[in-house]
Structure formats: C-alpha cells, structure tokens
Amino acid sequence: MTVLKLLNLTRSLVFVKMFLLVPSASYAQMSPSDIVLARGEQKELTFQGLKNFSVGNGDIISYKFQAKSGKLLIKGKKVGYTDLVVWTGAGKETISIYVLSKQKFLKTFQLADALKNMDLSIDIKGPVMTASGLLSEFSDFLYLQKIKGQFQDQVFFKINLEAKLRNHIVGQIYKKLYANGFSSVSCQVDFLDIMCFYEGNDNPNLLKQLASFYRVSFIQQDSRLKHRNYMLKLKLVQLERLDGREIHLGMDKIQTSIKDLFENGIRTLIDNNMIYLSKTHMDLSSLAEPEIVVNLNTPQLIEIGSQIPYQNIAQQGAAVIAPIDWRFAGLKIKTKISESYGKLLLDYETEFSRPVEQAITGSKEISSALLELGVPMKIFQIGFQTTTKGRQGIPLLSDIPLLKHLFESKSDQKTYKQIYGYVVLEEVK
C-alpha cells in the first residue's frame, strides 16, 4: 500500500515537472506585464536596451542579471507577489510577478487549458483568471456550473448564453412550474447565473429538483393578490314546495344563469319561470344578499337568523329553577379567501340550525372552492322539511271542554325547502 502511494506521488511530481516545462502562454492569454511562476521555476526575461531594474520584494524571487547577453534570470523562491520595474531605452515598465505553489500552478493552468478548449478566452492574473465567451451547448453549461462551484474564488465567469440555450433553460423552468400550479414566474439571466422569481404555492421538492438539474436559483415573492381588496357577494335563495311533496329537481329546472341572479336579481328569475313555479307549486324567494369587503387570509362571518330563548326547568332540592338559555337559529357562513397555486381559494363553512319543538337541530358543511374573479358559482345547498300543526273546529263548540274533541280536526302540513348559496368575488378598485 505504501509502495503504491509513493508510486502515485512520484508520477504526480514527474507530471508537474513536465508540465512546468510547457510554456504557460500555450494554455492561456496573459497580460504582457504579468508573469506567473511556480515556486522553484526559472524564467529568462529579455529586454532591449536594459539600463536598470528594481525588484520590489526580494523574498519572493531571486534574480541574476547577465550583462553580456542582456538577459534577466528570475526564479520563484516564495509563494506571493512582487513587482519588477525595468528601465530601457523605450522608458519605464512595471511587471507583476506571481509565484504559486507547484500544485496551485498546475491546477491553475490545467483549468485554463480546459476552459480554453471550450473556445473561451482566458485572462490569467496571478492565481485568478477571467473566462469570457459565448456558450451554446447545455452540456457545456452544466460543466461550467460545476467548475464555478469548485473554483468560485479563483475564476470570474463573464460568459453569455446564446439565445437558443437561454430560451431552452428558461422555457423548461416556465413549463414545469406552470404545470405544477406556480404563477407569475419570471427568470433573469446574468452570465451563468439564472434567477427565477415566482409566486404561488411553494413546492420545495420540485424547486430542489429543478435547481439541481438546471443550476438555477429560485426566489419566492409575495403574491400580488395579497395586496388587493375584494368584494365578496352572496345570494341566498330559498325554494319551497307547498303541496307536501319533496323537491327533486329544484333550481336545476329554472331557466336562467347564475350571472343573471347577480346582475338582475331574484325578481327576474321569478318572472322568467312563473309558469314552471305555478305548475310545481313552488315558491322562490330571496333570503339575504350580504356583501362584504375582504382581503386574503382574513376570516369572515355572516349570520342570518336570531337568538331564540329556551327555558330549561331543573329542580335543586325543593326549589325549581327555570333559567332562560339563548340559542342561535338560522344560517351561519364562515369564509376565508387565500391563494392556492396562483388562484383564489375560498374555504367556507355553513352551519344551519332551526328550532324543532324544544330543541335546536341543524347541519354543518365544510368545503372549499377555487374562484375566478367576476365568475359566480354555487357553493352550497341545504334541504330540510318543516311541519306545521293546525287545528280547525266549529266556533264556540270547539272551545267546550270534552266536546271540543268531537267538533275539531287536526292536520299536519309538510313543506319542503331548499336553500341555495351563490357567491361571486370581485376586485375592489
């Protein structure tokens, strides 16, 4: 195992030495006034008519001037930076010299070589380089994103995406987010960075998957729907049958639309269906038409009815206690509007109660529906039966004890009723 490690290390060092023999200009474009050396590497500098020179930091490089040939030999001593000022017949020139470790040197020029093979322009300034150019392949985009993540402190990317590649990536983001209920998606491209702003439901698994595959960043924004006021309009319509029969078809047989109900009112429905209502012994009436201003995520409560007193008789020891309890009888409607997948979601709860002898009975319903602004819809339907007890008899005789049972008759009249709830949501401008 140790022999294998030494063998790999030897190979690496041999590769480094061979690599250092290759001129760095073959890997990337460097400024003529910049020189990058590996520690221990030597380099000859030739100047026409060299008169004098000065090294800023002698700890970084060692140097030797060959007066006969007019060449300046420099060698990297310590990792760091120094400047070299030379005076020639052409004037003064300042050269920046960067000394890197052998490993850093190797990685820098290997990376520069890989980027240059993608037809990118590379500018090296010491340990830092700038890559610029135009990208057309999605595979190259993913490869550069990986390099960017590994060398973000070493490489600056000024690489633009061709229109076809940019439209492909952004188009896939739009397609997948809209298909999963997101709304108001907007993506911005800045070189290799793609940021997508979205409104709507937060689906972390989908966003994580898209961000990982397409290398984009997602930023959630507050929905514009939250900063608006809305008018919630309800129409409560009662349909009752007076001949004692149950209602089977009800409002489905009435010739009209829900939109007519909100625009023209209940009177139009009655006039347009007078013959049908007469034949079926039905009566159509409006119970209530509440309208309230609402905003998102704020609950609302609508009550149609009243508190009814009930006397509870109880005995405690020798005393008889008969307290009065007040109970609500009527219709309660609780609503809350929120945003869901870029649409308006109405959560509602209806509670219908009515007095039956000495008790309150009723029903409760909880549901939700997606609303479109200005489009009315039916959200609930409540059906129930009432019984009216009646007594008829011969005047005077029906008031005589004992005899009144002989001269009076009792009857129970049943009435079937249905209450329909319609709603429309409009924006308040």
Coordinates of C-alpha atoms in Angstrom, one line a residue:
M1 CA 0.0 0.0 0.0
T2 CA 2.8 2.4 0.9
V3 CA 4.7 1.5 -2.3
L4 CA 1.6 2.3 -4.3
K5 CA 1.2 5.7 -2.7
L6 CA 4.9 6.5 -3.3
L7 CA 4.5 5.4 -6.9
N8 CA 1.5 7.7 -7.4
L9 CA 3.3 10.6 -5.7
T10 CA 6.3 10.1 -8.0
R11 CA 4.2 10.1 -11.0
S12 CA 2.5 13.3 -9.9
L13 CA 5.8 15.0 -9.3
V14 CA 7.1 13.9 -12.7
F15 CA 3.9 15.2 -14.3
V16 CA 4.3 18.6 -12.5
K17 CA 7.9 18.9 -13.7
M18 CA 6.9 18.0 -17.2
F19 CA 4.0 20.5 -17.1
L20 CA 6.3 23.3 -15.9
L21 CA 8.4 22.8 -18.9
V22 CA 5.5 23.7 -21.1
P23 CA 5.2 27.4 -21.8
S24 CA 2.3 28.9 -20.0
A25 CA 1.4 31.0 -23.0
S26 CA 0.1 27.9 -24.7
Y27 CA -2.6 27.5 -22.1
A28 CA -4.0 31.0 -21.7
Q29 CA -3.6 34.6 -22.7
M30 CA -1.7 36.6 -20.0
S31 CA -1.1 40.3 -19.9
P32 CA 2.4 41.1 -21.2
S33 CA 3.1 42.8 -17.9
D34 CA 2.1 39.7 -15.9
I35 CA 4.4 36.7 -15.1
V36 CA 3.2 33.6 -13.3
L37 CA 5.9 31.2 -11.8
A38 CA 5.7 28.1 -9.9
R39 CA 7.9 28.0 -6.8
G40 CA 11.4 26.8 -7.9
E41 CA 10.7 27.7 -11.6
Q42 CA 13.2 29.8 -13.5
K43 CA 12.4 32.2 -16.3
E44 CA 14.6 34.3 -18.6
L45 CA 13.5 37.8 -19.4
T46 CA 14.9 39.7 -22.3
F47 CA 14.8 43.5 -22.7
Q48 CA 16.1 45.6 -25.4
G49 CA 18.5 48.2 -24.0
L50 CA 18.1 47.3 -20.4
K51 CA 19.6 50.1 -18.3
N52 CA 18.4 49.3 -14.8
F53 CA 15.9 47.3 -12.8
S54 CA 14.4 47.0 -9.3
V55 CA 12.7 44.1 -7.6
G56 CA 10.0 45.1 -5.1
N57 CA 10.2 42.1 -2.8
G58 CA 13.4 40.1 -2.9
D59 CA 11.9 37.3 -0.7
I60 CA 9.5 36.3 -3.5
I61 CA 12.0 35.9 -6.3
S62 CA 15.7 35.5 -6.7
Y63 CA 17.3 37.2 -9.8
K64 CA 20.5 37.4 -11.7
F65 CA 21.4 39.8 -14.5
Q66 CA 23.6 38.6 -17.3
A67 CA 25.2 41.8 -18.6
K68 CA 26.8 40.1 -21.6
S69 CA 23.5 38.8 -23.0
G70 CA 21.3 41.5 -21.5
K71 CA 19.0 38.8 -20.0
L72 CA 17.5 38.8 -16.5
L73 CA 17.1 35.4 -14.9
I74 CA 14.4 35.2 -12.2
K75 CA 13.4 32.2 -10.0
G76 CA 10.4 31.7 -7.8
K77 CA 11.5 31.5 -4.1
K78 CA 8.4 32.0 -2.1
V79 CA 4.7 32.0 -2.8
G80 CA 3.5 35.6 -3.1
Y81 CA 3.6 38.7 -5.3
T82 CA 6.2 41.2 -6.2
D83 CA 6.7 43.8 -8.9
L84 CA 9.7 44.3 -11.2
V85 CA 10.4 47.7 -12.5
V86 CA 12.8 48.0 -15.5
W87 CA 14.2 50.9 -17.4
T88 CA 15.0 50.5 -21.0
G89 CA 15.6 52.8 -24.0
A90 CA 11.9 52.8 -24.5
G91 CA 11.2 54.0 -21.0
K92 CA 9.9 52.6 -17.7
E93 CA 8.0 49.4 -17.5
T94 CA 6.4 47.7 -14.5
I95 CA 5.9 43.9 -14.5
S96 CA 3.8 42.0 -12.0
I97 CA 5.2 38.6 -10.9
Y98 CA 3.1 36.0 -9.1
V99 CA 4.7 32.9 -7.5
L100 CA 2.4 30.0 -6.9
S101 CA 2.9 26.7 -5.3
K102 CA 3.5 23.9 -7.7
Q103 CA 0.1 22.4 -7.0
K104 CA -1.7 25.7 -7.4
F105 CA 0.3 26.4 -10.5
L106 CA -0.7 23.1 -12.0
K107 CA -4.3 23.4 -11.2
T108 CA -4.5 27.0 -12.5
F109 CA -3.1 26.1 -15.9
Q110 CA -5.0 22.8 -16.1
L111 CA -8.2 24.7 -15.5
A112 CA -7.2 27.4 -18.0
D113 CA -6.5 24.7 -20.6
A114 CA -9.9 23.0 -20.0
L115 CA -11.7 26.3 -20.4
K116 CA -9.7 27.3 -23.5
N117 CA -10.7 24.0 -25.1
M118 CA -14.3 25.3 -24.9
D119 CA -13.4 28.2 -27.2
L120 CA -13.4 30.6 -24.2
S121 CA -11.0 33.5 -23.7
I122 CA -8.9 33.1 -20.6
D123 CA -7.1 36.0 -18.9
I124 CA -4.8 35.0 -16.0
K125 CA -3.7 37.4 -13.4
G126 CA -1.7 35.5 -10.8
P127 CA -3.8 32.8 -9.2
V128 CA -7.0 34.5 -10.5
M129 CA -8.4 34.1 -14.0
T130 CA -11.3 35.5 -16.0
A131 CA -13.1 33.4 -18.5
S132 CA -15.2 35.1 -21.2
G133 CA -17.0 34.0 -24.3
L134 CA -20.3 32.7 -25.6
L135 CA -21.9 29.3 -24.7
S136 CA -24.2 27.3 -27.0
E137 CA -24.3 23.8 -25.5
F138 CA -26.3 22.7 -22.5
S139 CA -23.7 20.1 -21.5
D140 CA -21.0 22.9 -21.5
F141 CA -23.3 25.0 -19.3
L142 CA -23.6 22.2 -16.8
Y143 CA -19.8 21.6 -16.9
L144 CA -19.1 25.3 -16.3
Q145 CA -21.5 25.4 -13.4
K146 CA -19.6 22.6 -11.8
I147 CA -16.3 24.4 -12.3
K148 CA -17.9 27.5 -10.9
G149 CA -18.9 25.8 -7.7
Q150 CA -15.4 24.4 -7.2
F151 CA -13.3 27.5 -8.2
Q152 CA -15.6 30.4 -7.3
D153 CA -12.8 32.2 -5.6
Q154 CA -10.4 31.7 -8.4
V155 CA -12.3 32.2 -11.7
F156 CA -14.6 35.0 -12.7
F157 CA -17.0 34.0 -15.4
K158 CA -18.1 36.6 -18.0
I159 CA -19.7 34.0 -20.2
N160 CA -23.0 34.8 -22.0
L161 CA -25.5 32.2 -23.1
E162 CA -26.7 32.0 -26.7
A163 CA -30.3 32.9 -27.2
K164 CA -31.3 29.3 -28.1
L165 CA -29.6 27.9 -25.0
R166 CA -31.0 30.6 -22.7
N167 CA -34.6 30.0 -24.1
H168 CA -34.2 26.3 -23.6
I169 CA -33.3 26.5 -20.0
V170 CA -35.8 29.3 -19.1
G171 CA -38.5 27.6 -21.2
Q172 CA -38.2 24.4 -19.3
I173 CA -38.4 26.2 -15.9
Y174 CA -41.6 28.0 -17.0
K175 CA -43.2 24.9 -18.4
K176 CA -42.6 22.8 -15.3
L177 CA -43.5 25.5 -12.7
Y178 CA -46.7 26.5 -14.6
A179 CA -47.7 22.8 -14.9
N180 CA -47.4 22.4 -11.2
G181 CA -49.6 25.4 -10.3
F182 CA -47.0 28.2 -9.8
S183 CA -47.9 31.6 -11.1
S184 CA -46.1 34.8 -12.2
V185 CA -42.8 33.1 -12.9
S186 CA -40.0 35.5 -14.1
C187 CA -36.4 34.4 -14.8
Q188 CA -33.4 36.7 -15.2
V189 CA -30.1 35.6 -16.8
D190 CA -26.8 37.3 -15.8
F191 CA -23.9 35.5 -17.5
L192 CA -24.0 31.9 -16.0
D193 CA -26.4 32.9 -13.1
I194 CA -30.1 32.3 -13.7
M195 CA -32.5 33.6 -11.0
C196 CA -36.2 32.7 -11.2
F197 CA -38.8 34.7 -9.2
Y198 CA -42.1 33.0 -8.6
E199 CA -45.5 33.5 -6.9
G200 CA -47.8 30.8 -5.8
N201 CA -47.7 27.6 -3.9
D202 CA -44.3 26.6 -2.6
N203 CA -43.3 23.0 -3.7
P204 CA -39.8 22.5 -2.2
N205 CA -39.2 19.1 -3.7
L206 CA -39.9 20.4 -7.3
L207 CA -37.8 23.5 -6.8
K208 CA -34.9 21.5 -5.4
Q209 CA -35.0 19.1 -8.3
L210 CA -35.1 21.9 -10.9
A211 CA -32.4 23.9 -9.1
S212 CA -30.1 20.9 -9.1
F213 CA -30.7 19.9 -12.7
Y214 CA -30.8 23.3 -14.4
R215 CA -28.4 25.1 -12.0
V216 CA -30.9 27.9 -11.3
S217 CA -31.8 29.8 -8.1
F218 CA -35.4 30.3 -7.0
I219 CA -36.6 33.3 -5.1
Q220 CA -40.2 33.4 -3.7
Q221 CA -42.0 36.7 -3.9
D222 CA -45.1 37.9 -2.1
S223 CA -48.2 37.4 -4.2
R224 CA -49.7 40.5 -5.8
L225 CA -53.1 39.1 -4.9
K226 CA -52.3 39.7 -1.2
H227 CA -52.2 43.4 -1.6
R228 CA -55.7 43.9 -3.0
N229 CA -59.2 44.2 -1.6
Y230 CA -62.1 42.1 -2.8
M231 CA -65.9 42.3 -2.6
L232 CA -67.5 39.0 -1.7
K233 CA -71.1 38.9 -2.7
L234 CA -73.5 36.2 -1.6
K235 CA -77.0 35.4 -2.8
L236 CA -79.1 33.1 -0.6
V237 CA -82.2 31.8 -2.4
Q238 CA -85.0 29.7 -0.9
L239 CA -87.1 27.4 -3.0
E240 CA -90.0 25.7 -1.2
R241 CA -92.8 23.4 -2.3
L242 CA -96.2 23.9 -0.8
D243 CA -98.0 20.7 -1.8
G244 CA -96.2 18.5 0.6
R245 CA -94.0 16.8 -2.0
E246 CA -90.3 16.6 -1.9
I247 CA -88.2 18.7 -4.1
H248 CA -86.2 16.6 -6.6
L249 CA -85.1 18.9 -9.4
G250 CA -85.3 22.3 -7.8
M251 CA -83.2 25.1 -9.2
D252 CA -81.8 22.9 -12.0
K253 CA -85.1 23.2 -13.9
I254 CA -85.2 27.0 -13.6
Q255 CA -84.3 28.7 -16.9
T256 CA -81.6 31.2 -16.0
S257 CA -78.0 31.5 -15.2
I258 CA -76.2 32.4 -12.0
K259 CA -74.8 35.5 -13.7
D260 CA -78.4 36.7 -14.2
L261 CA -79.1 36.2 -10.5
F262 CA -76.3 38.7 -9.6
E263 CA -76.9 41.1 -12.4
N264 CA -80.8 41.3 -12.4
G265 CA -81.8 39.9 -9.0
I266 CA -84.3 37.3 -7.8
R267 CA -87.3 39.1 -9.4
T268 CA -86.1 38.3 -12.9
L269 CA -85.8 34.6 -12.0
I270 CA -89.4 34.6 -10.7
D271 CA -90.8 36.4 -13.8
N272 CA -89.0 34.2 -16.3
N273 CA -90.1 31.0 -14.5
M274 CA -93.6 31.9 -13.4
I275 CA -95.3 29.1 -15.3
Y276 CA -92.9 26.4 -14.0
L277 CA -93.3 27.7 -10.4
S278 CA -97.1 27.7 -10.6
K279 CA -97.3 24.1 -12.1
T280 CA -94.9 22.7 -9.5
H281 CA -96.5 24.6 -6.6
M282 CA -93.1 26.1 -5.7
D283 CA -92.3 29.5 -4.3
L284 CA -89.0 31.2 -5.0
S285 CA -87.7 33.9 -2.7
S286 CA -84.5 35.7 -1.6
L287 CA -83.4 35.2 2.0
A288 CA -80.4 37.6 2.0
E289 CA -77.9 39.3 -0.2
P290 CA -74.9 40.1 2.0
E291 CA -71.8 41.9 0.6
I292 CA -68.6 42.3 2.4
V293 CA -65.1 43.7 1.6
V294 CA -62.4 41.1 2.3
N295 CA -58.7 40.5 1.8
L296 CA -56.7 37.4 1.7
N297 CA -56.2 35.1 4.8
T298 CA -58.7 37.1 6.9
P299 CA -61.7 35.0 8.1
Q300 CA -65.3 36.4 7.7
L301 CA -68.5 35.5 9.4
I302 CA -72.0 36.1 8.2
E303 CA -75.0 35.3 10.4
I304 CA -78.6 35.3 9.1
G305 CA -81.1 34.5 11.9
S306 CA -81.6 35.4 15.6
Q307 CA -81.2 34.2 19.2
I308 CA -84.2 32.2 20.4
P309 CA -84.9 31.9 24.2
Y310 CA -85.4 28.4 25.7
Q311 CA -86.4 27.7 29.2
N312 CA -84.6 24.9 31.0
I313 CA -86.6 23.6 34.0
A314 CA -84.5 21.9 36.7
Q315 CA -85.0 21.1 40.4
Q316 CA -82.4 21.7 43.1
G317 CA -83.7 20.3 46.3
A318 CA -87.1 21.8 47.0
A319 CA -86.6 24.7 44.6
V320 CA -87.5 24.7 40.9
I321 CA -85.0 26.6 38.7
A322 CA -86.1 27.7 35.2
P323 CA -83.2 29.6 33.6
I324 CA -83.5 31.1 30.1
D325 CA -81.0 29.9 27.5
W326 CA -80.5 31.7 24.2
R327 CA -79.7 29.7 21.2
F328 CA -79.0 30.8 17.7
A329 CA -81.4 29.6 14.9
G330 CA -80.6 30.4 11.3
L331 CA -77.7 30.2 9.0
K332 CA -74.0 30.9 9.8
I333 CA -71.5 31.2 7.0
K334 CA -67.8 31.4 7.7
T335 CA -65.4 32.1 4.9
K336 CA -61.7 32.7 4.3
I337 CA -60.1 33.5 1.0
S338 CA -56.4 32.5 0.4
E339 CA -54.1 32.0 -2.5
S340 CA -53.5 28.5 -3.9
Y341 CA -51.5 27.8 -7.0
G342 CA -51.9 31.4 -8.2
K343 CA -55.7 31.2 -7.8
L344 CA -58.1 32.4 -5.2
L345 CA -59.3 29.6 -2.8
L346 CA -62.5 30.0 -0.9
D347 CA -62.7 27.9 2.3
Y348 CA -66.2 28.0 3.7
E349 CA -68.2 26.5 6.5
T350 CA -72.0 26.6 6.7
E351 CA -74.0 25.9 9.8
F352 CA -77.8 25.7 9.5
S353 CA -79.9 25.4 12.7
R354 CA -83.7 25.6 13.3
P355 CA -86.0 25.1 16.2
V356 CA -87.8 21.8 16.5
E357 CA -90.1 21.6 19.5
Q358 CA -87.8 22.2 22.5
A359 CA -84.5 21.7 20.7
I360 CA -82.3 23.2 18.0
T361 CA -81.4 20.9 15.1
G362 CA -79.4 21.5 12.0
S363 CA -76.5 20.6 9.8
K364 CA -72.9 21.7 9.2
E365 CA -70.8 21.6 6.0
I366 CA -67.1 22.4 5.4
S367 CA -65.7 22.6 2.0
S368 CA -63.6 24.8 -0.4
A369 CA -63.7 26.0 -4.0
L370 CA -61.4 27.8 -6.4
L371 CA -62.8 31.1 -7.6
E372 CA -62.3 33.2 -10.6
L373 CA -62.8 37.0 -10.3
G374 CA -66.2 38.0 -11.6
V375 CA -67.4 34.4 -12.2
P376 CA -70.3 33.4 -9.9
M377 CA -70.8 29.9 -8.7
K378 CA -73.0 27.8 -6.4
I379 CA -71.1 26.7 -3.3
F380 CA -73.8 25.0 -1.1
Q381 CA -77.3 23.7 -1.0
I382 CA -79.3 22.9 2.2
G383 CA -82.6 20.9 2.1
F384 CA -85.0 20.5 5.0
Q385 CA -88.6 19.8 5.9
T386 CA -90.9 21.8 8.1
T387 CA -94.2 20.6 9.6
T388 CA -97.0 23.0 10.6
K389 CA -99.6 21.7 13.0
G390 CA -103.1 23.1 12.6
R391 CA -106.5 22.8 14.4
Q392 CA -109.9 23.6 12.9
G393 CA -113.3 23.3 14.6
I394 CA -116.9 24.7 14.9
P395 CA -116.8 28.0 16.6
L396 CA -117.9 28.0 20.2
L397 CA -118.4 24.2 20.3
S398 CA -114.7 23.6 19.8
D399 CA -114.0 25.6 22.9
I400 CA -116.2 23.5 25.2
P401 CA -114.2 21.0 27.3
L402 CA -114.7 17.4 26.4
L403 CA -117.0 18.3 23.5
K404 CA -114.2 20.2 21.6
H405 CA -112.5 16.9 20.7
L406 CA -115.7 15.9 18.9
F407 CA -116.1 19.1 16.9
E408 CA -112.4 19.9 15.9
S409 CA -109.9 18.4 13.5
K410 CA -106.1 18.4 13.5
S411 CA -103.8 18.5 10.5
D412 CA -100.1 18.4 9.8
Q413 CA -98.9 20.4 6.8
K414 CA -95.4 19.5 5.5
T415 CA -93.3 21.9 3.5
Y416 CA -90.1 21.0 1.8
K417 CA -87.5 23.8 1.4
Q418 CA -84.1 24.2 -0.1
I419 CA -81.6 27.0 0.4
Y420 CA -79.0 27.7 -2.3
G421 CA -75.9 29.7 -1.7
Y422 CA -74.3 31.5 -4.6
V423 CA -71.1 33.6 -4.4
V424 CA -69.1 35.9 -6.7
L425 CA -65.8 37.6 -5.9
E426 CA -64.9 40.9 -7.5
E427 CA -61.8 43.1 -7.1
V428 CA -62.3 46.5 -5.4
K429 CA -60.5 49.1 -7.5

